[in-house]
GROMACS .gro file of C-alpha atoms in nm:
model
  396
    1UNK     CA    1   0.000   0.000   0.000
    2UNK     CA    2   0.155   0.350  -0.112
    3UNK     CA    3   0.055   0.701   0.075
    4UNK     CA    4   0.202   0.973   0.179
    5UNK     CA    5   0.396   1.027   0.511
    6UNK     CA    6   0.463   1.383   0.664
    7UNK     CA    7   0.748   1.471   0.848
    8UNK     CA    8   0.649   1.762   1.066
    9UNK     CA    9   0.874   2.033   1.152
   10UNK     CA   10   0.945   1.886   1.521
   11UNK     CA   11   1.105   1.558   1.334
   12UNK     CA   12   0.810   1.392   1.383
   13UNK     CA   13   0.671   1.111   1.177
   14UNK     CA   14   0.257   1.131   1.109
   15UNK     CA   15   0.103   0.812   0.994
   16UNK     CA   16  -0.209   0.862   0.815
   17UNK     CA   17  -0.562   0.671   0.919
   18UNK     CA   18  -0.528   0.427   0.675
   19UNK     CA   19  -0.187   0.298   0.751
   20UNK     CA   20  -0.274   0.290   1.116
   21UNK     CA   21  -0.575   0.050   1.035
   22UNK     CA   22  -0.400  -0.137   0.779
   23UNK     CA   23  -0.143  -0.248   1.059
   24UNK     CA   24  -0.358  -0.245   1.342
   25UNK     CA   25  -0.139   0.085   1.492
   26UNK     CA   26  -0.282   0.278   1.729
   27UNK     CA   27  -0.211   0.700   1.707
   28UNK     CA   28   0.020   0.763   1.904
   29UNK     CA   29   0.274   0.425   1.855
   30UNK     CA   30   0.588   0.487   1.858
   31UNK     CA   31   0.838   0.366   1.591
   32UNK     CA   32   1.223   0.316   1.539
   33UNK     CA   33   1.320   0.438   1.228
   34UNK     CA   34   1.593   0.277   1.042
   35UNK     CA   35   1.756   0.380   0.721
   36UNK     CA   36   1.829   0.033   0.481
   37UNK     CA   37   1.934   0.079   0.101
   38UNK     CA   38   1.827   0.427   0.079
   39UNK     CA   39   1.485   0.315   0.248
   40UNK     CA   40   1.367   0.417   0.553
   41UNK     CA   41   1.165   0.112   0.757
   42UNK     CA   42   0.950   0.186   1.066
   43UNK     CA   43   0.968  -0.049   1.364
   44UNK     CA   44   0.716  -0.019   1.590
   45UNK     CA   45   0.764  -0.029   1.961
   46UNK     CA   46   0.490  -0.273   2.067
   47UNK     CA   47   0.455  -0.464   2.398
   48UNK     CA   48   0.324  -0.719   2.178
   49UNK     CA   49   0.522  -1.029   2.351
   50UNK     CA   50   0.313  -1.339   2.378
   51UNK     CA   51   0.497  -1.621   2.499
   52UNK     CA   52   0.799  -1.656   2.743
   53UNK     CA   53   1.056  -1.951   2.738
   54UNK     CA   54   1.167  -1.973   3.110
   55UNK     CA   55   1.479  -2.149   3.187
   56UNK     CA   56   1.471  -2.251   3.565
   57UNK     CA   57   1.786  -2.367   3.575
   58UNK     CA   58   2.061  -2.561   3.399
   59UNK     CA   59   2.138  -2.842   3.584
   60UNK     CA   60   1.965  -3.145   3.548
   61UNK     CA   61   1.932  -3.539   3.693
   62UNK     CA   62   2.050  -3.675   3.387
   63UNK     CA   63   2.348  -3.699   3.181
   64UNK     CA   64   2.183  -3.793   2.813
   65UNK     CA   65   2.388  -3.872   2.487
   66UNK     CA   66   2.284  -3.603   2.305
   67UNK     CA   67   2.291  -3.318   2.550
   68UNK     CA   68   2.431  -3.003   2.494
   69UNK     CA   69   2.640  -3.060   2.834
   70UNK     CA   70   2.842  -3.265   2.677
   71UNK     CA   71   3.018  -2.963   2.482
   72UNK     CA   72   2.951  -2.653   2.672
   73UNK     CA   73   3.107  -2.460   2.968
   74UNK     CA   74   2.849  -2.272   3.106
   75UNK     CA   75   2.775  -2.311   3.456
   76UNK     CA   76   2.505  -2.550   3.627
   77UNK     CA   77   2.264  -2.284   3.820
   78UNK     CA   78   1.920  -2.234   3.920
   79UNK     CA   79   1.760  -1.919   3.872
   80UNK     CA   80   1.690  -1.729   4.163
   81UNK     CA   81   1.350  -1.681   4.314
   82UNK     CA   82   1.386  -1.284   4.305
   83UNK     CA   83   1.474  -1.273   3.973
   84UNK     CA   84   1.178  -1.526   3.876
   85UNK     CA   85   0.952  -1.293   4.094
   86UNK     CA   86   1.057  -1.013   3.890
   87UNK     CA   87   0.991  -1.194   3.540
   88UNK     CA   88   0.653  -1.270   3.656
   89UNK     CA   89   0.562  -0.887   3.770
   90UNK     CA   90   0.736  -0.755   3.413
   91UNK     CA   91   0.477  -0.987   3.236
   92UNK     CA   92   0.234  -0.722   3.352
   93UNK     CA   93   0.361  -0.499   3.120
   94UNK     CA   94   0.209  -0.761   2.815
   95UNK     CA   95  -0.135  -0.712   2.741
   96UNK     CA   96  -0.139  -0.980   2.535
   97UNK     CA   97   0.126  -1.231   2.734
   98UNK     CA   98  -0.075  -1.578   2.675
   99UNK     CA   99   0.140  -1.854   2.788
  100UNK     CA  100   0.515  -1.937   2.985
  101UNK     CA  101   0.690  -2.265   2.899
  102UNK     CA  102   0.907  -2.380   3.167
  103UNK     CA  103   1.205  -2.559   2.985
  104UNK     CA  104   1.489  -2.455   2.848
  105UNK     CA  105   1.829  -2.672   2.837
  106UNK     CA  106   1.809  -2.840   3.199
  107UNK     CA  107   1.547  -3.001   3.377
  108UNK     CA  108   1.268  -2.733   3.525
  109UNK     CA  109   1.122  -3.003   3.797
  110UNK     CA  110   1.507  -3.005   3.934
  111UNK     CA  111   1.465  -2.612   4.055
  112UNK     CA  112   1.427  -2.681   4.427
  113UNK     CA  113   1.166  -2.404   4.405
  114UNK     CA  114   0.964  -2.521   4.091
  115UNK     CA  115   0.590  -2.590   4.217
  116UNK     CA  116   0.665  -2.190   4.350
  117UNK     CA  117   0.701  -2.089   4.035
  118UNK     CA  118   0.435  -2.223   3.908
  119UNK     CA  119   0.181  -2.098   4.146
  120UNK     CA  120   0.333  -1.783   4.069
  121UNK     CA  121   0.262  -1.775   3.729
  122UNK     CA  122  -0.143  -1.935   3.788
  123UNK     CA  123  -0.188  -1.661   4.021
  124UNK     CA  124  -0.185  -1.434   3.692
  125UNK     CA  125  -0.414  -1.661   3.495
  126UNK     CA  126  -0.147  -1.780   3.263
  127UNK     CA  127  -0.147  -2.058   3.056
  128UNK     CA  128   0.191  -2.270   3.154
  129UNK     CA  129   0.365  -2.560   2.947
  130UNK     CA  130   0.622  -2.768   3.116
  131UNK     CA  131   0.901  -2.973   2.951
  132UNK     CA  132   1.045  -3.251   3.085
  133UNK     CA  133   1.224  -3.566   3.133
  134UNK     CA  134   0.980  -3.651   3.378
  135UNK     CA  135   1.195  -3.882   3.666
  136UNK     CA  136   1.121  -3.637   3.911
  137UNK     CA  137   0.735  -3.603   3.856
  138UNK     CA  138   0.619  -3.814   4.153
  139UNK     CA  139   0.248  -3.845   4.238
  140UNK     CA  140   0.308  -3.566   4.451
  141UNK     CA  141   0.438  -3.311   4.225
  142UNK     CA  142   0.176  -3.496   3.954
  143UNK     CA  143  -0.114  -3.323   4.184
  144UNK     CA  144   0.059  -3.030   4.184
  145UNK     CA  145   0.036  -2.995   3.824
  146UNK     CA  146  -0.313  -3.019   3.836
  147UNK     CA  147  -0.401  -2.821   4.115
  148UNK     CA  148  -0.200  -2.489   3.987
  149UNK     CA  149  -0.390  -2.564   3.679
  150UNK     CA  150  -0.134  -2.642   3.436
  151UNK     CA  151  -0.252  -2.673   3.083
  152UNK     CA  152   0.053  -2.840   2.909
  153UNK     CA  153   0.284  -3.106   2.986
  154UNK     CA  154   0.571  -3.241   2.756
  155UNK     CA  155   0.793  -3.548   2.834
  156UNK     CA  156   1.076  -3.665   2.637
  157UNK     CA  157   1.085  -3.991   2.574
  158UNK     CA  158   1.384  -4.087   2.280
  159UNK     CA  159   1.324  -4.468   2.295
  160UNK     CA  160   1.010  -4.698   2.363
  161UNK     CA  161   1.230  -5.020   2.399
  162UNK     CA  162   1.432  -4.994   2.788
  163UNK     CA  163   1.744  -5.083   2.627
  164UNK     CA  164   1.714  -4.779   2.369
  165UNK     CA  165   1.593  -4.549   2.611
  166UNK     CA  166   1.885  -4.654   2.897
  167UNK     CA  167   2.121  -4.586   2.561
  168UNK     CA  168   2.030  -4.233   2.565
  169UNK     CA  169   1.907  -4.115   2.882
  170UNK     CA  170   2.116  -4.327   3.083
  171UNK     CA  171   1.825  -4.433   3.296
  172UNK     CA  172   1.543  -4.655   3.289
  173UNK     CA  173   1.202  -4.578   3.106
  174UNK     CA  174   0.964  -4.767   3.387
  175UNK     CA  175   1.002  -4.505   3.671
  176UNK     CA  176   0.897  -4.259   3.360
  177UNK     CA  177   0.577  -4.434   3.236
  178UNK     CA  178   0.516  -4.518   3.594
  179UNK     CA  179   0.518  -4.154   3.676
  180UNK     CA  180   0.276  -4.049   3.385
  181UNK     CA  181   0.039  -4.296   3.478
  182UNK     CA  182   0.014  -4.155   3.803
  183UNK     CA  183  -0.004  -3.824   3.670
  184UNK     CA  184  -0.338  -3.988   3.454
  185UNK     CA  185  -0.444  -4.099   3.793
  186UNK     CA  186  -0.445  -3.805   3.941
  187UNK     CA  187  -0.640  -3.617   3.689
  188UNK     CA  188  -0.883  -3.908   3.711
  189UNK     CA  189  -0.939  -3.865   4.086
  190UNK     CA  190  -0.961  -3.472   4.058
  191UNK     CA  191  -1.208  -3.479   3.750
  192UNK     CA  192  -0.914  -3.276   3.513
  193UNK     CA  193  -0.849  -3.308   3.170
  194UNK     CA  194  -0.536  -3.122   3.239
  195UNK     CA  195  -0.253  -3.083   3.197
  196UNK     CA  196  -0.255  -3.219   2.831
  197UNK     CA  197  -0.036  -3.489   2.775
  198UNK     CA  198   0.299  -3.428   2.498
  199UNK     CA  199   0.592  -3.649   2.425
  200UNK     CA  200   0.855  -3.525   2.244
  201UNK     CA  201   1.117  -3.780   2.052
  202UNK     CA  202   1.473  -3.707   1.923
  203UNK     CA  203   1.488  -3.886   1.635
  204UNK     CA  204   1.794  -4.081   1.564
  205UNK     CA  205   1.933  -4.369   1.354
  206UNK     CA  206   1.918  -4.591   1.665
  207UNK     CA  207   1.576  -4.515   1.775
  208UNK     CA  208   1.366  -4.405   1.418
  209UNK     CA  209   1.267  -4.774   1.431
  210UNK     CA  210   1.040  -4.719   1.735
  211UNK     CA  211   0.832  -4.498   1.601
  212UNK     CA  212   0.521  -4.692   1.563
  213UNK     CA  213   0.546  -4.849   1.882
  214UNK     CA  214   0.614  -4.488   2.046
  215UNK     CA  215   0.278  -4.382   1.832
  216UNK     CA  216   0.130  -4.704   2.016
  217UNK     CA  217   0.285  -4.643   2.356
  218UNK     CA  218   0.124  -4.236   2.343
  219UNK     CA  219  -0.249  -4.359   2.268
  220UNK     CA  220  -0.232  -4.609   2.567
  221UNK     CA  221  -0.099  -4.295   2.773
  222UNK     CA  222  -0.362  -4.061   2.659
  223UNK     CA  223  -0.063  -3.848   2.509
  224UNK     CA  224  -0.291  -3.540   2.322
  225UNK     CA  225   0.016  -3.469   2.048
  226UNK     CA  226   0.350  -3.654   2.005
  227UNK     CA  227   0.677  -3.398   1.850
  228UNK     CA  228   0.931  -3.569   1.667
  229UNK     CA  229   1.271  -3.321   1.645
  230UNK     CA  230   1.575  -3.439   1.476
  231UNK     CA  231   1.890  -3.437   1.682
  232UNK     CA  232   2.145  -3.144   1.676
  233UNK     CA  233   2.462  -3.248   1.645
  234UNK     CA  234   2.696  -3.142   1.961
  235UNK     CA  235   2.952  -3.431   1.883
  236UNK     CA  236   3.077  -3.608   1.599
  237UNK     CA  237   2.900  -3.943   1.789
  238UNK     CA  238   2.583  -3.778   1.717
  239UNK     CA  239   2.623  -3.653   1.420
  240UNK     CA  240   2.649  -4.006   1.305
  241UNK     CA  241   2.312  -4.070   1.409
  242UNK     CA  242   2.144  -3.735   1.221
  243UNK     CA  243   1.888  -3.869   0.985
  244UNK     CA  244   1.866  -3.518   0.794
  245UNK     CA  245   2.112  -3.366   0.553
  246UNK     CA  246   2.155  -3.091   0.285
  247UNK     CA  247   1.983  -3.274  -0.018
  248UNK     CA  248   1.704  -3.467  -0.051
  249UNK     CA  249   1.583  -3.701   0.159
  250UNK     CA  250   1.280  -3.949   0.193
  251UNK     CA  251   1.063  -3.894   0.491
  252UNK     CA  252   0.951  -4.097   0.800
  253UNK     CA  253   0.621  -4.211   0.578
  254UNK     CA  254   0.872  -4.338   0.230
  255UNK     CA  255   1.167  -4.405   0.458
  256UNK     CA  256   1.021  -4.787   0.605
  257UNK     CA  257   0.925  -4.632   0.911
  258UNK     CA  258   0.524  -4.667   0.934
  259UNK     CA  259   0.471  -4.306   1.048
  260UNK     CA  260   0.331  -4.045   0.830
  261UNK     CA  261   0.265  -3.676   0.864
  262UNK     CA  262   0.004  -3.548   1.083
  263UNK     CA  263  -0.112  -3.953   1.165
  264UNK     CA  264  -0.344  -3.965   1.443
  265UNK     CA  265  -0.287  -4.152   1.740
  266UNK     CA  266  -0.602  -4.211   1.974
  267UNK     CA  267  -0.628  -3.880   2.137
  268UNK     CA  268  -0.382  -3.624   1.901
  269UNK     CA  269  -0.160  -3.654   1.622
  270UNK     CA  270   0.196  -3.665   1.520
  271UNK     CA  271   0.377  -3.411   1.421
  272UNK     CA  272   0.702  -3.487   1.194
  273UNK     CA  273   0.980  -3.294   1.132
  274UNK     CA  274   1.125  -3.152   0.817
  275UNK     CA  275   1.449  -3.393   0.653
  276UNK     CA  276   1.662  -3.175   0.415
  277UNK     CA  277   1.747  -2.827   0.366
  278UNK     CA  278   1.509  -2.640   0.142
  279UNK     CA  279   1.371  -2.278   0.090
  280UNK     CA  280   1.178  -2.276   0.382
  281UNK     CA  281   1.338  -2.068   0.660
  282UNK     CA  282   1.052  -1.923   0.927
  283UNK     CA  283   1.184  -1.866   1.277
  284UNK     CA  284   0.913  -1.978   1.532
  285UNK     CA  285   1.046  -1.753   1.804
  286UNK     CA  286   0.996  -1.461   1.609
  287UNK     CA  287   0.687  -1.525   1.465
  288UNK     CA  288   0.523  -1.661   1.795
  289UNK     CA  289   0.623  -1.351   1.944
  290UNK     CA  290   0.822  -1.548   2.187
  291UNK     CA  291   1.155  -1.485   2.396
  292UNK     CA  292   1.369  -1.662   2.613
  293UNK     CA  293   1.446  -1.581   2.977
  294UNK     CA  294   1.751  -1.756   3.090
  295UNK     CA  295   1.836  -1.871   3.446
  296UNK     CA  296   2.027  -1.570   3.518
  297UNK     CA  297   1.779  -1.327   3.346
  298UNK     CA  298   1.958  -1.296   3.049
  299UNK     CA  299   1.707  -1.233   2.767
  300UNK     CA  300   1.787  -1.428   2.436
  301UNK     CA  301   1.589  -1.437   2.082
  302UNK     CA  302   1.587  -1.796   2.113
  303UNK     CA  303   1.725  -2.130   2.192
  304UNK     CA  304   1.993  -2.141   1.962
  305UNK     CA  305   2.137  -1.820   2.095
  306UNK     CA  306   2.088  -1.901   2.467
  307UNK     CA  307   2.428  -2.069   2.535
  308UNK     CA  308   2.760  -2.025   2.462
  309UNK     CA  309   2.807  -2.410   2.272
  310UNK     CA  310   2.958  -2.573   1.963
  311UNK     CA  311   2.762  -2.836   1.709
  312UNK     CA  312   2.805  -2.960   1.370
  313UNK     CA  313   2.595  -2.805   1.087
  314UNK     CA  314   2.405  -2.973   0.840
  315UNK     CA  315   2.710  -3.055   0.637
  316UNK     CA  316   2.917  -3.125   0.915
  317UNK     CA  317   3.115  -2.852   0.974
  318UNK     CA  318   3.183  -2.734   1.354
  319UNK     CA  319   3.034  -2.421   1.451
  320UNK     CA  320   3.077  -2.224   1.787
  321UNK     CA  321   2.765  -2.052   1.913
  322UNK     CA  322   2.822  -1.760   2.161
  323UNK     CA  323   2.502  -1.640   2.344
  324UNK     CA  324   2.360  -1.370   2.216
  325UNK     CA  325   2.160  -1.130   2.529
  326UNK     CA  326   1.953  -0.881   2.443
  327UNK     CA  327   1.960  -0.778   2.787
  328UNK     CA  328   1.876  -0.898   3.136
  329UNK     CA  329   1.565  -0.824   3.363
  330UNK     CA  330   1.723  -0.719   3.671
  331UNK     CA  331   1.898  -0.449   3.485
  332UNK     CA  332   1.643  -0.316   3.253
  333UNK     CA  333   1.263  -0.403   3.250
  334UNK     CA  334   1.134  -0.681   3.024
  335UNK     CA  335   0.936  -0.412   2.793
  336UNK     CA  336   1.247  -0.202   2.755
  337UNK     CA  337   1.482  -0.482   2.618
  338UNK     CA  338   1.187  -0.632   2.409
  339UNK     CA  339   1.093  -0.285   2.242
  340UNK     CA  340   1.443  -0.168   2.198
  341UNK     CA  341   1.593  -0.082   1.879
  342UNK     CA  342   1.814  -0.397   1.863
  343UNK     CA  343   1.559  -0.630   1.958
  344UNK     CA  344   1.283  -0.455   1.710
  345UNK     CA  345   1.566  -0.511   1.443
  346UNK     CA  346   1.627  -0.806   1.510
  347UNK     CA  347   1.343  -0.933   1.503
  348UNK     CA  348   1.283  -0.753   1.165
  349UNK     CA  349   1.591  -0.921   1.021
  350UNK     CA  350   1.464  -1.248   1.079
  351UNK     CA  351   1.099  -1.226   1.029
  352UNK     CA  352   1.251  -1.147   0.664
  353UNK     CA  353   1.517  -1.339   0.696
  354UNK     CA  354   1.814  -1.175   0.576
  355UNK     CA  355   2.053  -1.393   0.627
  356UNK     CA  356   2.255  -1.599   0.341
  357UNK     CA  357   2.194  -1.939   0.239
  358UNK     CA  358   2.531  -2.079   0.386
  359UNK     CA  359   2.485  -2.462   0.324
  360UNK     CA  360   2.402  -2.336  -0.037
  361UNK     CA  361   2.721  -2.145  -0.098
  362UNK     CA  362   3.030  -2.246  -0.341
  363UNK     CA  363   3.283  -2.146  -0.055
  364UNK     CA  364   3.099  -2.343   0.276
  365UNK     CA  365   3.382  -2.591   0.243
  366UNK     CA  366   3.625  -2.320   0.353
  367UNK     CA  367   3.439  -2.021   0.446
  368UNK     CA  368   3.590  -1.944   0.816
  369UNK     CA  369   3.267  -1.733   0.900
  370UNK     CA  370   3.030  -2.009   0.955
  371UNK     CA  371   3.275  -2.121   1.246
  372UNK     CA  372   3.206  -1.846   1.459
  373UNK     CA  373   2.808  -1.821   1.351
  374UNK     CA  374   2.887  -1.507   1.151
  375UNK     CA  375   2.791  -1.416   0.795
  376UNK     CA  376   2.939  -1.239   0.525
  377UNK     CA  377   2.648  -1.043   0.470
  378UNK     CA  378   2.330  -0.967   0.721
  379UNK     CA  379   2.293  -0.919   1.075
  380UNK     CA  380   2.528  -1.065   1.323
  381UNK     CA  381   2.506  -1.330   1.480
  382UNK     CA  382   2.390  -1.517   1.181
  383UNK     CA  383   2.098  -1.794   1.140
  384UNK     CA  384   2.217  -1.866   0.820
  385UNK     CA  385   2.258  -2.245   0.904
  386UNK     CA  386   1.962  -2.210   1.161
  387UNK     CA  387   1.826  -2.596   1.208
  388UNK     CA  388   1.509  -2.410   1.387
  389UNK     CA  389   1.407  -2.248   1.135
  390UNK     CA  390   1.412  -2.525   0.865
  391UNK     CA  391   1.177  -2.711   1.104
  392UNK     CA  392   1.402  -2.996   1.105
  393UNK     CA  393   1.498  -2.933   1.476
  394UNK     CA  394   1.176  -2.861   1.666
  395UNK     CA  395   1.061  -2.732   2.000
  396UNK     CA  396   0.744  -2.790   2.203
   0.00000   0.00000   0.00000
């Protein structure tokens, strides 16, 4: 849509009606203004944030296969209650805040203070997902789940068969379908259809064969959706398990694995990941309206960018991720970092997606840049090689 803009003599930038409507504006919204290629592009400054990744704390009960721990540095820490207290009163700033997902990369049920943070959040009538591994969820903490009112709940489960699952969680799968059966037990005896049952599955060369019987397994659990991510690669061991890669490749329903897109299991469906690199590049996090909150209040864009870590890109090539803050809540509020001129920008770059195509390139054999998640052209860091936003690595 073209129309004229005035600049008034204060500096001043009046949008007309129209415009306003046309991108639901109301008078009065402020902008950043950014000159790009001789073209000036508005950015509006809108509380418009809708959901909040929470990470309670790093550390975690188990020591899987394919955890990032097994290549990072970053300290093992549990987010402090003040700074969680202060999260929750920022989220007041929101009007249209709908749900927090507890998760992040350690185990939220580990946080000694967990069921507080919950009841923290429920006492603001928001919606709450929780991600687990679910060995801590006794029928204790299972009630507690209902009680507060949670909506969501999402366990990981990367094998079916106890031998596969011991291979990558390094603990048995029977205290974990015990503990979700209890959790069923408990909504039984309290009359809840909440929280919704999830179960996510890492796909790897090892496990892909379960598939069916996990599809099996998640009806007789009442499981409302099962995810199925492909594995990033954080070590060379597990990037010999990736089932993905650049060019081509069948999927789950072609590949001799009996699962197919969007198949319904009793109560939900599954949902399948992408397998090769392709045009497609849509960032979830951005277009969710969705941020990350760290255990130390460190705001990040996303999970990719919310540790400092190193993993092997579609093509194999090792690339070091250094987090990437937009800010931190106990510095600055939660509106300020969100509606600030990097973060509006940022968000801009990606929603757009101006980023090259680095798996596609001539030079990605010896192109230095992708080792240090930079680009040769586009904003910095780069999600050129971003396995997110192919949809081939997935998040609940």
């Amino acid at each position: 849509m073209a129309c004229w803009v005035t600049v008034e003599p204060d500096g001043s930038i009046h949008l007309p009606e129209s415009l306003l409507q046309l991108y639901h504006l109301a008078p009065g919204t402020q902008c950043w203004v950014e000159r790009r290629d001789s073209n000036l592009v508005l950015l509006p400054r809108l509380p418009d944030l809708q959901k909040v990744y929470v990470e309670p704390t790093t550390a975690c009960n188990l020591r899987c296969r394919t955890c990032i721990r097994n290549v990072w540095q970053d300290p093992e820490a549990h987010m402090e209650m003040a700074v969680f207290e202060q999260l929750v009163e920022q989220l007041r700033d929101f009007p249209e805040i709908r749900r927090v997902i507890f998760s992040g990369l350690g185990e939220p049920m580990y946080h000694p203070h967990f069921v507080d943070m919950l009841r923290l959040v429920r006492t603001r009538g928001i919606a709450v997902t929780v991600g687990s591994n679910g060995v801590l969820m006794d029928r204790a903490l299972a009630r507690e789940l209902v009680q507060l009112g949670v909506d969501r709940l999402v366990i990981s489960l990367d094998g079916v068969r106890p031998e596969t699952y011991v291979g990558v969680r390094g603990t048995t799968i029977a205290s974990v379908l015990d503990n979700i059966r209890s959790l069923n037990e408990v909504k039984r005896e309290l009359g809840s259809l909440t929280p919704a049952l999830g179960i996510e599955f890492v796909a790897l060369r090892s496990n892909v064969a379960e598939l069916a019987e996990l599809s099996s397994l998640a009806s007789r659990l009442g499981a409302a959706r099962v995810l199925v991510s492909n594995v990033l690669a954080y070590t060379e061991d597990t990037y010999q398990e990736i089932l993905y890669g650049y060019g081509p490749r069948a999927g789950f329903a072609t590949s001799g694995w009996p699962v197919k897109t969007d198949a319904w299991i009793l109560w939900g469906t599954v949902d399948l990941p992408r397998m090769h690199w392709g045009a497609e590049q849509r960032c979830r996090f951005v277009h969710e309206r969705a941020t990350v909150i760290g255990w130390d209040g460190s705001v990040t864009p996303c999970y990719a960018l919310s540790h400092t870590y190193s993993y092997l890109t579609i093509d194999g090539r090792r690339k070091r991720v250094t987090r990437y803050s937009m800010g931190n809540i106990t510095q600055q509020t939660l509106v300020e970092i969100w509606t600030s001129a990097d973060y509006a920008r940022f968000r801009n770059e990606v929603r757009d997606f101006r980023f090259p195509s680095c798996p596609d390139c001539d030079l990605r054999d010896s192109c230095s840049l992708r080792e240090q998640n930079q680009a040769c052209w586009g904003w910095e860091p780069s999600c050129a090689d971003c396995l997110w936003a192919q949809d081939i690595i997935r998040c609940p």
